[in-house]
């Protein structure tokens, strides 16, 4: 080193010492880490600073951070996703949903359907600086066909009509310009409109979510899309007479009596769903599942198998219900009280659990979504019910955690940024009082939540609900 440089550095030295920054960041110490990639790591310190995990080390070394949270005896998992929600489904609920999600450890949500004029302000608010809200990814409206199911008549208006391929192309280009993260294709589109949607979304680099259109077979539509919701209409393609069922649907979709979209769809479900399950053919179904090999399935068992574990029968239901807006609470209590068991729903629920297990064992990626707030789904609370259902279907507790962390991240090609507990990943974490691998229901035993780099203990999150 030359002399001038040495003198310069020596002069600088006291300056450097004087400016030593005070420690920043937060450490959760001596905690057991559990994520779907690395499995279990005991006695670890996790340091995060700003919106990033900066270090994961053995708990032997003391962290130099501004704040320390003792994780002794506790378990740290990545922040959870609810991969199927509708923030704008019920205007009385929209404002309360972000805080509810966080109070249950849900730090990211994928909104799978809402009109843009409602969605855009909600997304803008959730993404604004200092907003205490989950990360949000949204599709805009359900892109339906000639007949629209969610048309604002018998159901809330969250769907839009696409009668021709040209209309479909224009609609998707417009959504892309408005900033959607993916698109959602709905059940009544024709094959020609479906193809135009796929082509346009691929050109624009948008992930594609879909129901299986009733005009198509699951094995034909499935491989073109990135995720399929509710396992819906897959049963029709697992029947011994799948081709024949498809022909019948095509005839009925001509809709000579001019039924409204919702009614037309329901009539086809009623006509084919249970008979198809009754004529389940393993060989047919294996062909369908082979075609769906890389299409993520979001079975929403909480919804589809609702009758097998009704939420209002759960011990913690009343407490959870007490935290939702009073107007919604009253409506839900009334509908829970008048709800009767329907054999058809029980049968579909059992089928949905069976098929989910079969898909998982064949390596089809599974995502955890609830359809919140549809059918008494309390935001956040219901995701934990979904995890329980996924374990009941045959996923290991670690796989179930993966379905609410790593899988959603992969869907948006964000696996390098989110979904596991590693340096460089976003600081979204949930601190649990009990081991979720021993009992998946332990994901509800929340001690604290880190969202976008800020730690809140559970009391603080609950208090946020009350001051709303
Ligand atoms: Zn939905």
Coordinates of N, CA, C and O in Angstrom, one line a residue, residues 10-126:
X10 N -5.7 6.0 7.7 CA -5.5 6.3 9.1 C -6.3 7.5 9.6 O -7.0 7.5 10.6
X11 N -6.4 8.5 8.7 CA -7.2 9.7 9.0 C -8.7 9.3 9.1 O -9.4 9.9 9.9
X12 N -9.0 8.4 8.2 CA -10.4 8.0 8.1 C -10.9 7.2 9.3 O -12.1 7.2 9.6
X13 N -10.0 6.5 9.9 CA -10.4 5.5 10.9 C -11.2 6.0 12.0 O -12.3 5.4 12.3
X14 N -10.9 7.1 12.7 CA -11.7 7.6 13.8 C -13.1 7.9 13.3 O -14.1 7.7 14.0
X15 N -13.2 8.4 12.1 CA -14.4 8.8 11.5 C -15.4 7.6 11.3 O -16.5 7.6 11.6
X16 N -14.7 6.5 10.8 CA -15.5 5.3 10.6 C -16.1 4.8 12.0 O -17.2 4.4 12.1
X17 N -15.2 4.8 13.0 CA -15.6 4.3 14.3 C -16.7 5.1 14.9 O -17.7 4.6 15.4
X18 N -16.6 6.4 14.7 CA -17.6 7.3 15.3 C -19.0 7.1 14.6 O -20.0 7.3 15.2
X19 N -18.9 6.7 13.3 CA -20.2 6.6 12.5 C -20.7 5.1 12.6 O -21.6 4.8 11.8
X20 N -20.1 4.3 13.4 CA -20.6 2.9 13.5 C -22.1 2.9 13.6 O -22.6 3.5 14.6
X21 N -22.8 2.3 12.7 CA -24.3 2.4 12.8 C -24.8 1.7 14.0 O -24.2 0.7 14.4
X22 N -25.9 2.2 14.6 CA -26.5 1.4 15.6 C -27.1 0.2 15.0 O -27.6 0.2 13.9
X23 N -27.3 -0.9 15.8 CA -27.8 -2.1 15.2 C -29.3 -1.9 14.7 O -30.0 -1.1 15.3
X24 N -29.6 -2.5 13.6 CA -31.0 -2.4 13.1 C -31.5 -3.8 13.0 O -30.9 -4.8 13.3
X25 N -32.8 -3.9 12.6 CA -33.4 -5.1 12.3 C -33.9 -5.8 13.5 O -33.8 -5.4 14.7
X26 N -34.5 -7.0 13.3 CA -35.1 -7.8 14.3 C -34.7 -9.2 14.2 O -34.5 -9.7 13.1
X27 N -34.4 -9.8 15.4 CA -34.1 -11.3 15.3 C -35.1 -12.0 16.1 O -35.6 -11.6 17.2
X28 N -35.5 -13.2 15.5 CA -36.3 -14.1 16.3 C -35.3 -15.3 16.6 O -34.7 -15.9 15.7
X29 N -35.1 -15.5 17.9 CA -33.9 -16.3 18.3 C -34.4 -17.7 18.9 O -35.5 -17.8 19.4
X30 N -33.5 -18.6 18.7 CA -33.6 -20.0 19.2 C -34.9 -20.6 18.9 O -35.6 -21.2 19.7
X31 N -35.3 -20.5 17.6 CA -36.6 -21.0 17.2 C -36.4 -22.2 16.2 O -35.4 -22.4 15.6
X32 N -37.5 -23.0 16.1 CA -37.5 -24.1 15.2 C -38.1 -23.6 13.9 O -39.2 -23.2 13.9
X33 N -37.3 -23.7 12.8 CA -37.8 -23.3 11.5 C -38.5 -24.5 10.8 O -37.9 -25.6 10.8
X34 N -39.6 -24.2 10.1 CA -40.2 -25.2 9.3 C -40.6 -24.6 8.0 O -41.5 -23.7 8.0
X35 N -40.0 -25.1 6.9 CA -40.6 -24.7 5.6 C -40.6 -25.8 4.6 O -39.9 -26.9 4.9
X36 N -41.3 -25.7 3.5 CA -41.6 -26.9 2.7 C -40.4 -27.3 1.8 O -40.4 -28.3 1.2
X37 N -39.3 -26.5 1.8 CA -38.1 -26.8 1.1 C -37.0 -27.4 2.0 O -36.5 -28.5 1.7
X38 N -36.7 -26.8 3.1 CA -35.7 -27.2 4.0 C -36.2 -28.1 5.1 O -35.4 -28.7 5.9
X39 N -37.5 -28.3 5.3 CA -38.0 -29.1 6.3 C -37.8 -28.5 7.7 O -38.1 -27.3 7.8
X40 N -37.3 -29.2 8.6 CA -37.2 -28.7 10.0 C -35.7 -28.3 10.3 O -34.8 -29.1 10.1
X41 N -35.5 -27.1 10.9 CA -34.2 -26.7 11.3 C -34.4 -26.2 12.8 O -35.1 -25.2 13.0
X42 N -33.7 -26.8 13.7 CA -33.9 -26.4 15.1 C -32.8 -25.4 15.6 O -31.8 -25.3 14.9
X43 N -33.1 -24.7 16.6 CA -32.2 -23.8 17.3 C -31.6 -22.8 16.3 O -30.4 -22.7 16.1
X44 N -32.4 -22.0 15.7 CA -32.0 -21.1 14.7 C -32.3 -19.6 15.1 O -33.3 -19.4 15.9
X45 N -31.5 -18.7 14.7 CA -31.9 -17.3 14.8 C -32.2 -16.8 13.3 O -31.5 -17.1 12.4
X46 N -33.3 -16.1 13.2 CA -33.7 -15.5 11.9 C -33.7 -14.0 12.1 O -34.3 -13.5 13.0
X47 N -32.9 -13.3 11.3 CA -32.8 -11.9 11.3 C -33.5 -11.3 10.1 O -33.3 -11.8 9.0
X48 N -34.3 -10.3 10.3 CA -34.8 -9.6 9.1 C -34.7 -8.1 9.4 O -34.7 -7.6 10.5
X49 N -34.5 -7.4 8.2 CA -34.3 -5.9 8.3 C -35.0 -5.4 7.1 O -34.8 -5.8 6.0
X50 N -35.9 -4.4 7.3 CA -36.7 -3.9 6.2 C -37.6 -5.1 5.8 O -38.0 -5.9 6.6
X51 N -37.8 -5.2 4.5 CA -38.7 -6.2 4.0 C -37.9 -7.5 3.6 O -38.3 -8.2 2.7
X52 N -36.8 -7.8 4.3 CA -36.0 -8.9 3.8 C -35.4 -9.7 5.0 O -35.0 -9.1 6.0
X53 N -35.4 -11.0 4.8 CA -34.6 -11.9 5.8 C -33.1 -11.7 5.4 O -32.8 -11.9 4.3
X54 N -32.3 -11.3 6.4 CA -30.9 -11.0 6.1 C -30.0 -12.1 6.6 O -28.9 -12.2 6.1
X55 N -30.4 -12.9 7.6 CA -29.6 -14.0 8.1 C -30.4 -15.1 8.7 O -31.4 -14.8 9.4
X56 N -29.9 -16.3 8.5 CA -30.4 -17.5 9.2 C -29.2 -18.2 9.8 O -28.4 -18.7 9.0
X57 N -29.1 -18.2 11.1 CA -27.8 -18.8 11.7 C -28.2 -19.7 12.8 O -29.3 -19.6 13.4
X58 N -27.2 -20.4 13.3 CA -27.4 -21.2 14.5 C -27.6 -20.3 15.7 O -27.0 -19.2 15.7
X59 N -28.4 -20.7 16.6 CA -28.7 -19.9 17.8 C -27.5 -19.7 18.7 O -27.5 -19.1 19.7
X60 N -26.3 -20.4 18.4 CA -25.1 -20.2 19.3 C -24.6 -18.8 19.2 O -24.0 -18.3 20.2
X61 N -24.7 -18.2 18.0 CA -24.2 -16.8 17.9 C -25.3 -15.8 18.2 O -26.4 -15.9 17.7
X62 N -24.9 -14.8 19.1 CA -25.9 -13.8 19.5 C -26.1 -12.8 18.3 O -25.1 -12.3 17.8
X63 N -27.3 -12.5 17.9 CA -27.5 -11.6 16.8 C -27.3 -10.1 17.3 O -27.7 -9.8 18.5
X64 N -26.8 -9.3 16.5 CA -26.6 -7.9 16.8 C -27.7 -7.1 16.1 O -27.6 -6.6 15.0
X65 N -28.9 -7.1 16.7 CA -30.0 -6.4 16.1 C -30.7 -5.4 17.1 O -30.4 -5.5 18.3
X66 N -31.5 -4.5 16.6 CA -32.1 -3.6 17.4 C -33.1 -4.3 18.4 O -33.3 -3.9 19.5
X67 N -33.8 -5.3 17.8 CA -34.9 -5.9 18.6 C -34.7 -7.4 18.5 O -34.3 -8.0 17.5
X68 N -35.0 -8.1 19.7 CA -34.9 -9.5 19.7 C -36.2 -10.1 20.3 O -36.8 -9.6 21.2
X69 N -36.7 -11.1 19.6 CA -37.9 -11.8 20.0 C -37.5 -13.3 20.4 O -36.9 -13.9 19.5
X70 N -37.8 -13.7 21.6 CA -37.4 -15.0 22.0 C -38.3 -16.1 21.4 O -39.5 -16.1 21.7
X71 N -37.7 -16.9 20.6 CA -38.5 -17.9 19.9 C -38.4 -19.3 20.6 O -38.8 -20.3 20.0
X72 N -37.8 -19.3 21.8 CA -37.6 -20.6 22.5 C -38.9 -21.4 22.6 O -39.9 -20.8 23.1
X73 N -38.9 -22.6 22.2 CA -40.1 -23.5 22.3 C -41.1 -23.2 21.2 O -42.2 -23.8 21.2
X74 N -40.8 -22.2 20.3 CA -41.8 -21.9 19.3 C -41.3 -22.3 17.9 O -40.2 -22.8 17.7
X75 N -42.2 -22.2 16.9 CA -42.0 -22.7 15.5 C -42.3 -21.5 14.6 O -43.3 -20.8 14.7
X76 N -41.3 -21.4 13.6 CA -41.5 -20.3 12.7 C -41.7 -20.8 11.3 O -40.9 -21.7 10.8
X77 N -42.8 -20.4 10.6 CA -43.1 -20.9 9.3 C -43.2 -19.6 8.3 O -43.3 -18.5 8.8
X78 N -43.0 -19.8 7.0 CA -43.2 -18.7 6.1 C -44.6 -18.2 6.2 O -45.6 -18.9 6.5
X79 N -44.8 -16.9 5.9 CA -46.2 -16.3 5.9 C -47.0 -17.1 4.9 O -46.6 -17.6 3.9
X80 N -48.3 -17.3 5.3 CA -49.2 -18.1 4.5 C -49.9 -17.3 3.4 O -50.1 -16.1 3.5
X81 N -50.3 -18.1 2.4 CA -51.1 -17.5 1.3 C -52.5 -18.1 1.4 O -52.7 -19.3 1.7
X82 N -53.5 -17.3 1.1 CA -54.8 -17.8 0.7 C -54.9 -17.6 -0.8 O -54.9 -16.4 -1.3
X83 N -54.9 -18.7 -1.6 CA -54.7 -18.6 -3.0 C -56.0 -18.4 -3.8 O -56.0 -18.5 -5.0
X84 N -57.1 -18.3 -3.1 CA -58.4 -18.0 -3.8 C -59.3 -17.2 -2.8 O -59.9 -17.8 -2.0
X85 N -59.3 -15.9 -3.1 CA -60.2 -15.1 -2.3 C -60.9 -14.1 -3.2 O -60.6 -13.9 -4.4
X86 N -62.0 -13.5 -2.7 CA -62.7 -12.4 -3.4 C -62.9 -11.2 -2.5 O -63.8 -11.2 -1.7
X87 N -62.0 -10.3 -2.6 CA -62.0 -9.1 -1.7 C -63.2 -8.2 -1.9 O -63.7 -7.6 -1.0
X88 N -63.8 -8.2 -3.1 CA -64.9 -7.3 -3.4 C -66.2 -8.1 -3.5 O -67.2 -7.5 -4.1
X89 N -66.3 -9.3 -3.1 CA -67.6 -10.1 -3.2 C -68.7 -9.5 -2.4 O -69.8 -9.5 -2.8
X90 N -68.4 -9.0 -1.2 CA -69.4 -8.4 -0.3 C -68.9 -7.1 0.2 O -67.9 -7.0 0.9
X91 N -69.6 -6.0 -0.3 CA -69.2 -4.7 0.0 C -69.1 -4.4 1.6 O -68.3 -3.6 2.0
X92 N -69.8 -5.1 2.3 CA -69.8 -4.9 3.8 C -68.6 -5.6 4.4 O -68.3 -5.4 5.6
X93 N -67.8 -6.3 3.6 CA -66.7 -7.1 4.2 C -65.4 -6.6 3.7 O -64.3 -6.8 4.4
X94 N -65.3 -5.9 2.5 CA -64.1 -5.6 1.9 C -63.0 -4.9 2.8 O -61.9 -5.4 2.9
X95 N -63.5 -3.9 3.5 CA -62.5 -3.1 4.3 C -61.9 -4.0 5.5 O -60.8 -3.7 5.9
X96 N -62.7 -4.9 6.0 CA -62.2 -5.7 7.1 C -61.2 -6.8 6.8 O -60.5 -7.4 7.6
X97 N -61.2 -7.2 5.5 CA -60.6 -8.5 5.1 C -59.0 -8.4 5.3 O -58.5 -9.4 5.9
X98 N -58.4 -7.4 4.9 CA -56.9 -7.4 5.1 C -56.4 -7.7 6.5 O -55.6 -8.5 6.8
X99 N -57.0 -7.0 7.5 CA -56.6 -7.1 8.9 C -57.0 -8.5 9.4 O -56.2 -9.1 10.2
X100 N -58.1 -9.1 9.0 CA -58.5 -10.4 9.4 C -57.5 -11.4 8.8 O -57.0 -12.3 9.5
X101 N -57.1 -11.3 7.6 CA -56.1 -12.2 7.0 C -54.8 -12.2 7.8 O -54.3 -13.2 8.2
X102 N -54.3 -11.0 8.1 CA -53.1 -10.9 8.8 C -53.2 -11.5 10.2 O -52.2 -12.2 10.7
X103 N -54.3 -11.4 10.9 CA -54.4 -11.9 12.2 C -54.4 -13.4 12.3 O -54.1 -14.0 13.3
X104 N -54.6 -14.0 11.1 CA -54.5 -15.5 11.0 C -53.2 -15.9 10.3 O -53.1 -17.1 9.9
X105 N -52.3 -15.0 10.1 CA -51.0 -15.4 9.5 C -51.0 -15.4 8.0 O -50.0 -15.9 7.4
X106 N -52.0 -14.9 7.4 CA -52.1 -14.9 5.9 C -51.4 -13.6 5.4 O -52.0 -12.5 5.6
X107 N -50.3 -13.7 4.8 CA -49.5 -12.5 4.4 C -49.6 -12.2 2.9 O -49.0 -11.2 2.5
X108 N -50.2 -13.1 2.2 CA -50.4 -12.9 0.7 C -51.7 -13.5 0.3 O -52.1 -14.6 0.8
X109 N -52.4 -12.8 -0.6 CA -53.6 -13.4 -1.1 C -53.7 -13.2 -2.6 O -53.1 -12.3 -3.2
X110 N -54.4 -14.2 -3.3 CA -54.6 -14.1 -4.7 C -56.1 -13.9 -4.9 O -56.9 -14.8 -4.5
X111 N -56.5 -12.8 -5.4 CA -57.9 -12.5 -5.6 C -58.3 -13.0 -7.0 O -57.8 -12.5 -8.0
X112 N -59.2 -14.0 -7.0 CA -59.6 -14.7 -8.3 C -60.9 -14.2 -8.9 O -61.6 -15.0 -9.5
X113 N -61.2 -12.9 -8.7 CA -62.4 -12.4 -9.4 C -63.1 -11.2 -8.7 O -63.6 -11.3 -7.6
X114 N -63.1 -10.1 -9.5 CA -63.8 -8.9 -9.0 C -63.7 -7.9 -10.1 O -62.8 -7.9 -10.9
X115 N -64.8 -7.1 -10.2 CA -64.8 -6.1 -11.3 C -63.7 -5.0 -11.1 O -63.4 -4.7 -9.9
X116 N -63.1 -4.5 -12.2 CA -61.9 -3.7 -12.0 C -62.2 -2.4 -11.3 O -61.4 -1.9 -10.5
X117 N -63.4 -1.8 -11.5 CA -63.6 -0.5 -10.8 C -63.7 -0.7 -9.3 O -63.5 0.3 -8.5
X118 N -64.0 -1.9 -8.8 CA -63.9 -2.1 -7.4 C -62.6 -2.6 -7.0 O -62.1 -2.3 -5.9
X119 N -62.0 -3.5 -7.8 CA -60.7 -4.1 -7.4 C -59.5 -3.0 -7.3 O -58.7 -3.0 -6.4
X120 N -59.5 -2.2 -8.3 CA -58.3 -1.3 -8.4 C -58.1 -0.4 -7.1 O -57.0 -0.3 -6.6
X121 N -59.2 0.2 -6.6 CA -59.0 1.0 -5.4 C -58.5 0.1 -4.2 O -57.7 0.6 -3.3
X122 N -59.1 -1.1 -4.1 CA -58.7 -2.0 -3.0 C -57.3 -2.4 -3.1 O -56.5 -2.3 -2.1
X123 N -56.8 -2.7 -4.3 CA -55.4 -3.1 -4.5 C -54.5 -1.9 -4.2 O -53.5 -2.1 -3.5
X124 N -54.9 -0.8 -4.7 CA -54.1 0.4 -4.5 C -53.9 0.7 -3.0 O -52.8 1.0 -2.5
X125 N -55.0 0.6 -2.3 CA -54.9 0.8 -0.8 C -54.0 -0.3 -0.1 O -53.2 0.1 0.7
X126 N -54.2 -1.5 -0.5 CA -53.4 -2.6 0.1 C -51.9 -2.5 -0.2 O -51.1 -2.9 0.6

